Amino acid sequence: AAARLGGAAQELAGAAALQSIRRSLEEKAERLANNRFTIALFGAFSAGKSSFANALIGERVLPVSPNPTTAAINKIMPPDPEEGWPHGTAKVRMKTPERLASDVFYSLEVLGVDVNSMDKALAAIHKLAADQVPGKGKPHYAFLKAVEKGWTEMSPHLGQELRVTADEFGRYAADEAKSCFVELIELYYANPLTEQGVVLVDTPGADSINARHTGVAFDYIKNADAILFVTYYNHAFSHADKEFLLQLGRVKDSFELDKMFFIVNAADLASSAEELEGVVKHVETNLLQHGIRHPRIYPLSSYYALEGKIQEDRETVEQSGILRFEREFVRFTFAELTEMAVRAGDADIRRAADVLQRWMDSARADASERRRQAEALRTALAEAQKRLADPNTDAEARELSKEIQELLYYVKQRTSYRFGDLFNTAFNPAVFRDDRRDSKTVMQSAWEDLRRMLSFDLNQEVLATTLRIENKINRMAGDASKNWSEAVRTGGIPSFEAPGFEPFKLKTPELNAMLEAADVQPKWLAGFFKNAKQFFEGDGKAELRRELEARLNAPMTRFADTQAAFLEEAYAEQLRSVMQELADRLRQALEEHGEGLLEALEMKIDLNELQAKHGKLLNFIG
C-alpha cells in the first residue's frame, strides 16, 4: 500500500499545480511504510501486566516490579541505530527535582504531614513508622521510604537523561529505590513485535499513588492505537480498577474505532470450561456496569504463552489461549487501522485523477471559450482567496462555548450521583478500625480522602469531556471545509474539490484542580462522631452524609463553572488556530487548482502527457 501511494505521488512530481495532493500522498505513504502502532497496557498490581507483555514479546524483557505504585512508564521500542539507540540500549529519563518534590509532598500530605522543602521532607520520612500508617497510606509510605533509601545514589541524576544497557534497564524498572526517581524508560529492543513497528507501553498500575499518572494515563488512552486492560483470573476489581474502567467507559464512544481489548490473565487456573465461561461473563458484566458495551474479552495464560514461545512448543502456546488474541489483534492493527490510511490515500488519487480530467476537458474547448473561461476564473479565484484570507468563525466560537457549558453542567451532575459510593468508601468501618489515631484526626483524614476522590472523579469527567470538545471542533472544521469548498464552487470554480479532511490533533489542557470546601472544618466533622457504634450503627454517618452533600453542592458548582471557563479559553484559541490552518490549506489547494486550470485554458500543457498520467493514476487506485 505504501509503495502504491508513493508511486502515485511520483506520477504527480512534474505537475506543479498538484503539489498539495502529492505531499498528502507522500505523507500517507511514509506513515504506512514507517508505521508505528502504540499499544498501551493498563491493569492493577498483580494482574500480570508485565508477564502478559513478555508473552506478547516472547522473551522475559520486562521485570516484575515488587512495588509498582512507585513504577515509571516503560516503553519497548523498535531499535533506532541511526539515532544512536541500537538493540539492547535504554534511555532513562529521570524526574526533575521539582517533579520529585511534588510527588513526595503529595504522599506526605496524604499521611497528614505538611512540608515545603525536600530537606524537611526527608527528615519527616525518616521519622515515619509503618505501624503508625493507616492501610490506605501504605503505598505512599512505601514510595516515601524508597525515596529515602535511594536518595544518596539517585538524587544527583535528577533532571538528566541516562543511557543504560538492557541489564541495567531491569534495575531501573523494578528496583523501587531507583524506579521512584524515574519518569520514563525507553528500551530499544528487537523482537517480532517491535519489528512490525509496535511500541509497547507498560503504564504504572491503575492503583499507582502518583496523582500525575492520571493525566499520563489519559494521554495514552487518547493517543494510543490500542488499549489493553489486563485483569487477573478471579480477582475482584479494586477501587482503582473500577475508577479506570469507568474512565474507559466515559471515552469509548469518542473514538472512531473500538480500540479496547480486555485480557483475563491466568485462565489456566480454571478447573473447567464452565468455570472459565463464568469468570468471563463476570468480567463482561462488570465492564457493562462501567459503561463498556460489547467488550472484546480474551481469557489466556501469560505464563504458558511465554513458556511455550521460549521452548518453541507450539502446542503449549496454542493451549495458552494467546493465539486467538494475537490473530484478532493483528487483524485490528494491520488491517483496520491500515485500511483507514489506504482509503484516505485512494481518495487523494481519485481527486488528482478528477483534476487532470477537468484540465483535459478545459484544454479541448475552442479558443474563444477558453479565453472567456480564463477571465472568469481569475475573477472567481481573487474573490475566493479574499474570503479565505480572513475566515469569520464567530458562529463556531459561540457554538463551542455553548457546548462546553452544557457538557460541564453534566460533569457536576454525574459526580453528584456518585457521591454516595465515594462517601461510603471514605467513611467505612475498616478505616476507623485500622487507624490508631484519635477519632478527630481519622474523621479529618477520611474527609480529605473523600475530597481527593471527588476531585479525581471531577477531573476524570472533565478529561473525558475534552474528547467530546475536540470531536466537536473537528466536526465544525469538517463542516467548514465542506461549506467553504461549496462556496468556492458556486462562486465560479465548479471543478474545485477540497483536500480530504483529516481530524486535527488537539492538545488536552492540563487538569489538576482540587475541590475546595472551606466550610468543612475538623471541629464540625468531629461533631458527628461520638463513637464507632453511634456513627456506623446509629445516625451519625447518615447525618454527616446529608450535611456534607448539602455543603458540597455550591463548591462543586464553582468547580464546574471554573473548569468550563478554563476549557473555553483553552479551546477557543485552538479553534481559531484550526480554522485558520484549514483556511490556509484550502487557499493553497485553490491556488494550485486555479494555476492548473489556467495552464490548461491557455494551452500551456501537454494533453498527451496529461492523458498518460491520468491513466496511470486510475491504475494505482486499489
Coordinates of C-alpha atoms in Angstrom, one line a residue, residues 105-350:
F105 CA 4.9 16.4 49.2
Y106 CA 1.7 14.9 47.8
S107 CA 2.4 11.5 49.5
L108 CA 3.4 13.2 52.8
E109 CA 0.2 15.2 52.6
V110 CA -1.9 12.0 52.3
L111 CA -0.2 10.8 55.5
G112 CA -1.0 14.1 57.3
V113 CA 2.4 15.7 57.0
D114 CA 2.8 19.2 55.5
V115 CA 6.2 20.3 54.3
N116 CA 7.6 22.8 51.8
S117 CA 11.2 21.6 51.2
M118 CA 13.0 18.4 50.4
D119 CA 15.2 18.7 53.4
K120 CA 12.1 18.8 55.7
A121 CA 10.5 16.1 53.6
L122 CA 13.5 13.7 54.1
A123 CA 13.5 14.4 57.8
A124 CA 9.8 13.7 58.0
I125 CA 10.2 10.5 56.0
H126 CA 12.9 9.3 58.4
K127 CA 10.5 9.7 61.3
L128 CA 7.7 7.7 59.7
A129 CA 7.0 4.3 61.2
A130 CA 5.0 1.6 59.4
D131 CA 2.8 0.8 62.5
Q132 CA 1.6 4.5 62.5
V133 CA 0.4 4.5 58.9
P134 CA -3.2 3.6 58.2
G135 CA -3.9 0.9 55.5
K136 CA -4.8 3.4 52.7
G137 CA -1.5 5.2 53.3
K138 CA 0.7 2.1 53.0
P139 CA 1.5 2.6 49.2
H140 CA 2.5 6.2 50.0
Y141 CA 4.7 5.0 52.9
A142 CA 6.4 2.5 50.6
F143 CA 7.1 5.2 48.0
L144 CA 8.5 7.7 50.6
K145 CA 10.8 5.0 52.1
A146 CA 12.0 4.1 48.6
V147 CA 12.9 7.8 48.1
E148 CA 14.8 7.8 51.4
K149 CA 16.6 4.6 50.5
G150 CA 17.7 5.8 47.0
W151 CA 18.2 9.5 47.7
T152 CA 22.0 9.5 48.1
E153 CA 22.7 7.4 44.9
M154 CA 19.9 8.8 42.7
S155 CA 19.3 12.5 43.6
P156 CA 22.5 13.7 41.7
H157 CA 20.9 12.3 38.5
L158 CA 17.6 14.2 38.8
G159 CA 16.6 16.0 35.6
Q160 CA 19.1 14.0 33.5
E161 CA 18.7 11.5 30.6
L162 CA 20.8 8.4 31.2
R163 CA 21.9 5.8 28.7
V164 CA 22.0 2.2 30.2
T165 CA 22.2 -1.4 29.0
A166 CA 19.3 -3.8 28.8
D167 CA 20.5 -5.5 32.0
E168 CA 20.6 -2.1 33.8
F169 CA 17.1 -1.4 32.5
G170 CA 15.7 -4.1 34.7
R171 CA 17.1 -2.5 37.8
Y172 CA 15.8 1.0 37.0
A173 CA 12.4 -0.5 36.1
A174 CA 12.0 -2.9 39.1
D175 CA 14.2 -1.6 42.0
E176 CA 11.9 0.7 43.8
A177 CA 14.8 2.7 45.3
K178 CA 15.6 3.6 41.6
S179 CA 12.3 3.5 39.9
C180 CA 10.7 6.1 42.2
F181 CA 13.2 8.7 40.7
V182 CA 12.4 7.7 37.1
E183 CA 9.9 9.4 34.8
L184 CA 10.1 7.2 31.7
I185 CA 12.3 4.4 30.3
E186 CA 12.6 3.6 26.6
L187 CA 14.1 0.2 25.9
Y188 CA 15.2 -0.3 22.3
Y189 CA 14.8 -4.0 21.7
A190 CA 14.5 -6.1 18.6
N191 CA 11.7 -8.8 18.7
P192 CA 8.9 -9.9 16.5
L193 CA 6.6 -7.2 17.9
T194 CA 8.8 -4.2 17.5
E195 CA 10.0 -5.4 14.1
Q196 CA 6.4 -4.8 13.0
G197 CA 6.6 -1.2 14.2
V198 CA 4.8 -1.8 17.5
V199 CA 5.7 0.4 20.5
L200 CA 4.6 -1.4 23.7
V201 CA 3.9 0.9 26.7
D202 CA 3.7 -0.6 30.2
T203 CA 2.0 2.0 32.3
P204 CA 2.0 2.3 36.1
G205 CA -0.8 0.3 37.6
A206 CA -4.3 1.7 37.9
D207 CA -3.6 1.8 41.6
S208 CA -0.5 4.0 41.3
I209 CA -0.2 6.5 44.1
N210 CA 1.2 9.1 41.7
A211 CA -1.6 11.7 41.2
R212 CA 0.1 12.8 38.0
H213 CA -0.3 9.4 36.4
T214 CA -3.9 10.3 35.9
G215 CA -3.0 12.7 33.2
V216 CA -0.4 10.4 31.7
A217 CA -2.8 7.6 31.6
F218 CA -5.4 9.7 29.8
D219 CA -2.8 10.8 27.2
Y220 CA -2.3 7.1 26.4
I221 CA -6.0 6.4 26.4
K222 CA -6.5 9.2 23.9
N223 CA -3.5 8.8 21.6
A224 CA -2.6 5.0 21.7
D225 CA -3.6 3.0 18.7
A226 CA -4.8 0.2 21.0
I227 CA -5.6 -0.1 24.8
L228 CA -5.1 -3.5 26.5
F229 CA -6.5 -3.8 30.0
V230 CA -5.2 -6.8 32.0
T231 CA -7.1 -8.3 34.9
Y232 CA -6.3 -11.5 36.8
Y233 CA -8.4 -14.6 36.8
N234 CA -10.9 -14.5 39.7
H235 CA -9.5 -11.3 41.3
A236 CA -12.2 -8.8 42.2
F237 CA -11.8 -5.4 40.6
S238 CA -10.2 -2.9 43.1
H239 CA -11.5 0.6 43.6
A240 CA -8.6 1.8 41.4
D241 CA -9.6 -0.7 38.7
K242 CA -13.2 0.4 38.8
E243 CA -12.2 4.1 38.5
F244 CA -10.1 3.3 35.5
L245 CA -12.8 1.2 33.8
L246 CA -15.3 4.0 34.5
Q247 CA -13.0 6.4 32.6
L248 CA -12.7 3.9 29.7
G249 CA -16.5 3.7 29.6
R250 CA -16.7 7.5 29.5
V251 CA -14.5 7.8 26.5
K252 CA -15.1 4.6 24.5
D253 CA -17.7 6.2 22.2
S254 CA -15.5 9.2 21.4
F255 CA -13.2 7.1 19.3
E256 CA -13.7 6.3 15.6
L257 CA -12.7 2.7 16.1
D258 CA -13.2 0.5 19.2
K259 CA -9.5 0.1 20.2
M260 CA -10.0 -1.5 23.6
F261 CA -9.1 -5.2 24.4
F262 CA -9.6 -6.9 27.8
I263 CA -7.3 -9.7 28.9
V264 CA -8.3 -12.2 31.6
N265 CA -4.9 -13.5 32.7
A266 CA -4.1 -16.8 34.4
A267 CA -7.1 -18.5 32.7
D268 CA -5.2 -21.9 33.3
L269 CA -6.5 -21.7 36.9
A270 CA -10.0 -22.5 35.7
S271 CA -10.9 -26.1 36.7
S272 CA -13.4 -26.4 33.8
A273 CA -14.6 -24.7 30.6
E274 CA -17.8 -23.9 32.5
E275 CA -15.9 -22.1 35.3
L276 CA -13.8 -20.1 32.8
E277 CA -17.0 -19.1 30.9
G278 CA -18.5 -17.9 34.3
V279 CA -15.4 -15.8 35.0
V280 CA -15.5 -14.2 31.5
K281 CA -19.2 -13.5 32.0
H282 CA -18.5 -11.9 35.4
V283 CA -15.8 -9.6 33.8
E284 CA -18.2 -8.7 30.9
T285 CA -21.0 -7.8 33.4
N286 CA -18.5 -5.6 35.4
L287 CA -17.4 -3.8 32.2
L288 CA -21.0 -3.2 31.2
Q289 CA -21.7 -1.7 34.6
H290 CA -18.9 0.8 33.9
G291 CA -20.3 1.8 30.5
I292 CA -18.2 -0.5 28.3
R293 CA -20.6 -2.2 25.9
H294 CA -19.7 -5.2 23.6
P295 CA -16.2 -5.6 25.1
R296 CA -13.6 -7.9 23.4
I297 CA -12.5 -10.3 26.2
Y298 CA -9.7 -12.8 25.9
P299 CA -9.0 -15.4 28.6
L300 CA -5.4 -16.7 28.4
S301 CA -2.4 -17.8 30.4
S302 CA 0.6 -15.5 30.1
Y303 CA 2.7 -18.0 31.9
Y304 CA 2.2 -20.8 29.4
A305 CA 2.2 -18.5 26.4
L306 CA 5.7 -17.3 27.4
E307 CA 7.0 -20.7 28.3
G308 CA 5.7 -22.1 25.0
K309 CA 7.3 -19.4 23.0
I310 CA 10.6 -19.7 24.8
Q311 CA 10.6 -23.5 24.4
E312 CA 9.3 -23.2 20.9
D313 CA 6.4 -25.5 21.9
R314 CA 3.6 -24.8 19.6
E315 CA 1.0 -26.9 21.4
T316 CA 1.6 -25.1 24.8
V317 CA 1.3 -21.7 23.0
E318 CA -2.0 -22.9 21.4
Q319 CA -3.3 -24.1 24.7
S320 CA -2.4 -20.8 26.5
G321 CA -5.2 -19.0 24.6
I322 CA -2.9 -16.2 23.4
L323 CA -3.1 -17.1 19.7
R324 CA -6.8 -16.1 19.4
F325 CA -5.9 -12.7 20.8
E326 CA -2.9 -12.3 18.6
R327 CA -4.9 -13.2 15.4
E328 CA -7.7 -10.7 16.2
F329 CA -5.3 -8.0 17.4
V330 CA -3.2 -8.3 14.3
R331 CA -6.4 -8.0 12.2
F332 CA -7.2 -4.8 14.1
T333 CA -3.8 -3.1 13.9
F334 CA -2.6 -4.2 10.5
A335 CA -6.0 -4.3 8.7
E336 CA -8.5 -1.9 10.3
L337 CA -6.0 0.9 11.1
T338 CA -4.0 0.5 7.9
E339 CA -7.2 0.3 5.8
M340 CA -8.2 3.8 7.1
A341 CA -5.0 5.3 5.8
V342 CA -5.2 3.4 2.5
R343 CA -8.8 4.6 1.9
A344 CA -7.7 8.2 2.5
G345 CA -4.8 7.7 0.0
D346 CA -7.1 6.3 -2.6
A347 CA -9.4 9.4 -2.2
D348 CA -6.3 11.6 -2.9
I349 CA -5.5 9.6 -6.1
R350 CA -9.1 9.9 -7.3

